[in-house]
Tab-separated table of C-alpha atoms in Angstrom:
chain	number	residue	atom	x	y	z
A	140	GLU	CA	118.963	104.913	112.031
A	141	VAL	CA	122.377	105.796	110.636
A	142	GLU	CA	121.936	108.237	107.776
A	143	VAL	CA	123.753	110.820	105.690
A	144	VAL	CA	121.930	113.310	103.491
A	145	GLU	CA	123.567	115.517	100.891
A	146	SER	CA	122.344	118.904	99.734
A	147	GLY	CA	123.510	121.901	97.749
A	148	GLY	CA	123.836	120.545	94.234
A	149	GLY	CA	122.795	122.541	91.209
A	150	LEU	CA	123.786	124.153	87.939
A	151	VAL	CA	126.848	126.388	87.892
A	152	GLN	CA	128.897	127.995	85.160
A	153	PRO	CA	132.480	126.984	84.456
A	154	GLY	CA	134.799	128.819	86.809
A	155	GLY	CA	132.061	129.204	89.390
A	156	SER	CA	131.721	127.922	92.934
A	157	LEU	CA	129.312	125.701	94.812
A	158	ARG	CA	129.099	124.412	98.370
A	159	LEU	CA	127.749	120.968	99.150
A	160	SER	CA	126.702	119.842	102.592
A	161	CYS	CA	126.200	116.452	104.159
A	162	ALA	CA	124.120	116.062	107.313
A	163	ALA	CA	124.767	112.954	109.384
A	164	SER	CA	122.690	111.319	112.073
A	165	GLY	CA	122.432	108.133	114.078
A	166	PHE	CA	126.103	107.677	114.989
A	167	SER	CA	128.910	109.297	117.004
A	168	PHE	CA	129.836	111.677	114.225
A	169	ALA	CA	133.201	112.898	115.515
A	170	GLY	CA	134.470	109.336	115.759
A	171	TYR	CA	134.321	108.628	112.040
A	172	ALA	CA	135.938	109.814	108.864
A	173	MET	CA	133.753	111.136	106.091
A	174	THR	CA	134.363	110.927	102.376
A	175	TRP	CA	132.990	112.381	99.151
A	176	VAL	CA	132.750	110.076	96.147
A	177	ARG	CA	131.493	111.216	92.761
A	178	GLN	CA	130.151	109.622	89.628
A	179	ALA	CA	130.304	111.522	86.359
A	180	PRO	CA	127.652	110.717	83.727
A	181	GLY	CA	128.341	107.337	82.192
A	182	LYS	CA	131.454	106.832	84.330
A	183	GLY	CA	132.404	104.858	87.403
A	184	LEU	CA	132.906	105.890	91.006
A	185	GLU	CA	135.734	108.259	91.903
A	186	TRP	CA	137.021	108.805	95.451
A	187	VAL	CA	137.411	112.575	95.706
A	188	LEU	CA	138.052	113.797	99.266
A	189	GLY	CA	138.284	112.453	102.781
A	190	ILE	CA	138.414	114.006	106.237
A	191	SER	CA	139.303	112.446	109.569
A	192	GLY	CA	136.869	112.315	112.456
A	193	GLY	CA	138.412	115.303	114.204
A	194	GLY	CA	138.703	117.253	110.985
A	195	THR	CA	142.436	117.836	111.361
A	196	SER	CA	143.465	115.590	108.462
A	197	THR	CA	142.138	116.013	104.944
A	198	TYR	CA	142.927	114.125	101.762
A	199	TYR	CA	142.304	115.015	98.150
A	200	ALA	CA	142.375	113.332	94.775
A	201	ASP	CA	144.713	115.087	92.349
A	202	SER	CA	141.754	115.946	90.133
A	203	VAL	CA	140.378	118.388	92.737
A	204	LYS	CA	143.444	119.421	94.706
A	205	GLY	CA	143.717	123.191	95.023
A	206	ARG	CA	140.121	123.717	93.927
A	207	PHE	CA	137.984	121.757	96.401
A	208	THR	CA	138.075	121.942	100.190
A	209	ILE	CA	136.496	119.542	102.652
A	210	SER	CA	135.629	120.556	106.187
A	211	ARG	CA	133.394	119.375	108.987
A	212	ASP	CA	131.502	120.825	111.921
A	213	ASN	CA	131.264	118.146	114.569
A	214	SER	CA	128.910	120.260	116.683
A	215	LYS	CA	126.400	120.288	113.825
A	216	HIS	CA	127.163	116.797	112.478
A	217	THR	CA	127.851	118.178	109.021
A	218	VAL	CA	130.525	117.808	106.354
A	219	ASN	CA	131.001	120.484	103.739
A	220	LEU	CA	132.536	120.460	100.299
A	221	GLN	CA	133.545	123.841	98.935
A	222	MET	CA	134.062	123.595	95.185
A	223	ASN	CA	135.815	126.463	93.403
A	224	SER	CA	137.039	126.949	89.842
A	225	LEU	CA	134.537	124.377	88.645
A	226	ARG	CA	135.078	122.656	85.312
A	227	ALA	CA	132.773	120.748	82.999
A	228	GLU	CA	134.501	117.543	84.076
A	229	ASP	CA	133.342	118.116	87.662
A	230	THR	CA	129.778	117.427	86.521
A	231	ALA	CA	128.713	114.409	88.561
A	232	VAL	CA	126.541	113.005	91.283
A	233	TYR	CA	128.370	113.629	94.552
A	234	TYR	CA	127.896	111.064	97.304
A	235	CYS	CA	128.732	111.591	100.946
A	236	ALA	CA	129.810	108.421	102.730
A	237	LYS	CA	130.665	107.489	106.298
A	238	GLY	CA	133.979	105.768	106.874
A	239	SER	CA	134.372	102.769	109.110
A	240	ASN	CA	137.055	104.399	111.226
A	241	TYR	CA	138.452	107.760	112.328
A	242	TYR	CA	141.188	108.123	109.720
A	243	ALA	CA	139.784	108.195	106.102
A	244	TYR	CA	142.162	105.451	105.044
A	245	TYR	CA	142.528	101.747	105.864
A	246	TYR	CA	138.734	101.815	105.960
A	247	TYR	CA	135.553	101.039	104.103
A	248	LEU	CA	132.516	103.173	103.331
A	249	ASP	CA	129.571	101.688	105.175
A	250	VAL	CA	126.843	104.328	104.874
A	251	TRP	CA	126.133	106.310	101.721
A	252	GLY	CA	123.777	109.155	101.009
A	253	LYS	CA	121.503	109.329	97.975
A	254	GLY	CA	123.752	111.876	96.303
A	255	THR	CA	123.390	115.415	95.004
A	256	THR	CA	123.866	116.395	91.372
A	257	VAL	CA	126.326	119.059	90.270
A	258	THR	CA	126.189	120.272	86.689
A	259	VAL	CA	128.872	122.610	85.379
A	260	SER	CA	127.723	124.168	82.140
B	191	ASP	CA	147.954	106.168	92.777
B	192	ILE	CA	147.081	102.478	92.967
B	193	VAL	CA	145.299	101.399	89.797
B	194	MET	CA	142.429	98.947	90.166
B	195	THR	CA	141.509	96.858	87.123
B	196	GLN	CA	138.276	94.909	86.977
B	197	THR	CA	137.227	92.209	84.533
B	198	PRO	CA	134.946	91.590	82.826
B	199	LEU	CA	133.354	94.927	81.978
B	200	SER	CA	129.958	93.292	81.890
B	201	LEU	CA	128.329	89.992	82.692
B	202	SER	CA	124.971	88.555	81.644
B	203	VAL	CA	123.874	85.782	83.981
B	204	THR	CA	120.958	83.370	84.088
B	205	PRO	CA	119.160	83.492	87.442
B	206	GLY	CA	120.408	80.766	89.726
B	207	GLN	CA	123.779	80.550	87.993
B	208	PRO	CA	127.070	81.673	89.530
B	209	ALA	CA	129.006	84.812	88.618
B	210	SER	CA	132.572	85.873	89.252
B	211	ILE	CA	134.287	89.259	89.020
B	212	SER	CA	138.033	89.816	89.108
B	213	CYS	CA	139.848	92.829	90.514
B	214	LYS	CA	143.588	93.370	90.249
B	215	SER	CA	145.577	96.117	91.934
B	216	SER	CA	148.817	97.669	90.669
B	217	GLN	CA	150.393	97.239	94.117
B	218	SER	CA	149.874	94.834	96.959
B	219	LEU	CA	147.018	95.823	99.236
B	220	LEU	CA	148.448	93.887	102.180
B	221	HIS	CA	149.342	96.251	105.000
B	222	SER	CA	151.957	95.657	107.669
B	223	ASP	CA	149.102	95.326	110.176
B	224	GLY	CA	148.178	92.081	108.452
B	225	LYS	CA	144.986	93.397	106.915
B	226	THR	CA	144.284	93.758	103.215
B	227	TYR	CA	142.307	96.879	102.362
B	228	LEU	CA	140.121	95.770	99.473
B	229	ASP	CA	136.360	96.196	99.495
B	230	TRP	CA	133.475	95.484	97.130
B	231	TYR	CA	130.492	97.728	96.484
B	232	LEU	CA	127.298	97.305	94.472
B	233	HIS	CA	125.653	100.259	92.783
B	234	LYS	CA	122.092	99.289	91.905
B	235	PRO	CA	120.172	101.331	89.337
B	236	GLY	CA	118.602	104.406	90.917
B	237	GLN	CA	120.170	103.757	94.300
B	238	SER	CA	123.285	104.820	96.144
B	239	PRO	CA	126.275	102.469	96.259
B	240	GLN	CA	126.224	99.896	99.044
B	241	LEU	CA	129.006	98.013	100.772
B	242	LEU	CA	129.037	94.266	100.166
B	243	ILE	CA	132.410	92.982	101.325
B	244	HIS	CA	135.209	94.622	103.325
B	245	GLU	CA	138.815	93.582	103.804
B	246	VAL	CA	138.658	90.988	101.029
B	247	SER	CA	136.233	88.499	102.499
B	248	ASN	CA	134.095	89.991	105.284
B	249	ARG	CA	130.433	90.269	104.362
B	250	PHE	CA	128.866	93.493	105.583
B	251	SER	CA	125.803	93.373	107.799
B	252	GLY	CA	122.716	92.167	105.940
B	253	VAL	CA	124.562	90.999	102.817
B	254	PRO	CA	123.319	87.570	101.682
B	255	ASP	CA	125.728	84.675	102.007
B	256	ARG	CA	125.592	84.014	98.262
B	257	PHE	CA	128.165	86.827	98.030
B	258	SER	CA	131.742	85.921	98.873
B	259	GLY	CA	135.116	87.556	98.430
B	260	SER	CA	138.557	86.056	98.189
B	261	GLY	CA	142.102	86.838	97.144
B	262	SER	CA	145.331	88.264	98.420
B	263	GLY	CA	148.095	90.675	97.522
B	264	THR	CA	147.053	92.070	94.156
B	265	ASP	CA	144.432	89.594	92.916
B	266	PHE	CA	140.883	89.493	94.229
B	267	THR	CA	137.572	87.899	93.285
B	268	LEU	CA	133.941	88.520	94.117
B	269	LYS	CA	131.668	85.537	93.622
B	270	ILE	CA	127.916	85.285	93.592
B	271	SER	CA	126.965	81.655	94.094
B	272	ARG	CA	123.466	81.929	92.628
B	273	VAL	CA	122.570	85.195	90.952
B	274	GLU	CA	119.160	86.658	91.703
B	275	ALA	CA	117.269	89.395	89.885
B	276	GLU	CA	117.982	91.861	92.710
B	277	ASP	CA	121.729	91.501	92.146
B	278	VAL	CA	121.718	93.588	88.955
B	279	GLY	CA	123.880	96.667	88.974
B	280	VAL	CA	127.499	97.720	88.733
B	281	TYR	CA	130.025	96.121	91.051
B	282	TYR	CA	133.147	98.019	92.096
B	283	CYS	CA	136.231	97.050	93.998
B	284	MET	CA	138.002	99.744	95.989
B	285	GLN	CA	141.333	99.949	97.790
B	286	SER	CA	141.971	102.114	100.823
B	287	LYS	CA	145.533	101.071	101.619
B	288	GLN	CA	146.951	104.152	99.955
B	289	LEU	CA	145.498	107.621	99.541
B	290	PRO	CA	143.658	108.525	97.485
B	291	GLY	CA	141.306	105.593	97.639
B	292	THR	CA	140.732	104.197	94.170
B	293	PHE	CA	137.913	102.239	92.587
B	294	GLY	CA	138.005	99.743	89.800
B	295	GLY	CA	136.224	100.669	86.593
B	296	GLY	CA	133.166	98.602	87.480
B	297	THR	CA	131.514	95.426	86.229
B	298	LYS	CA	127.930	95.631	85.068
B	299	VAL	CA	125.861	92.562	85.937
B	300	GLU	CA	122.666	91.925	84.028
B	301	ILE	CA	120.129	89.125	84.111
B	302	LYS	CA	119.561	87.036	80.996
């Protein structure tokens, strides 16, 4: 079964750091882009970061550029999201999603995790 | 960034009746490869978002055929031919032609 499972969420103070992880299984991990999407309380979905299958190309929304870093370990089938300089507006449920191709663009998100909650307060 | 605008914000539908959601993009989503990178997702209460339609009109695996997508360029529509109770949730369109990907604001569908 194709699956992605997020972990690492929690409560952190403004200005603090947190590291989220996403463990993938059931597919050829290195062949697919991975993406983080978040949903703030009472708000809609926001595409936040994407990484290509090989990990050499990364893409960021302006709202997190310079503060968040996405990386992946293809040997462990994991994607990581390092969040620094956290702000109250980063409070959200963070979803990890598998892309339909290698690139993290011109794609769709076909497998989603259940999400992990980050609260900055 | 490409701005995605959905209407209406919410929809209350009698079971068995049709529903339609509009999504407009600030730029054409037609790529030079001939594909249009517009997808539809459903976020059911208490669940993670799920893919319904990709590239305007292609139903994802397991999605009932009462869901259909259409449109071109900057104007797109998701239609549910006969709404069922399990269709409640928030529907989002998303473009992936230009980075960053962007979602519409969402349309909440409720059952009357």
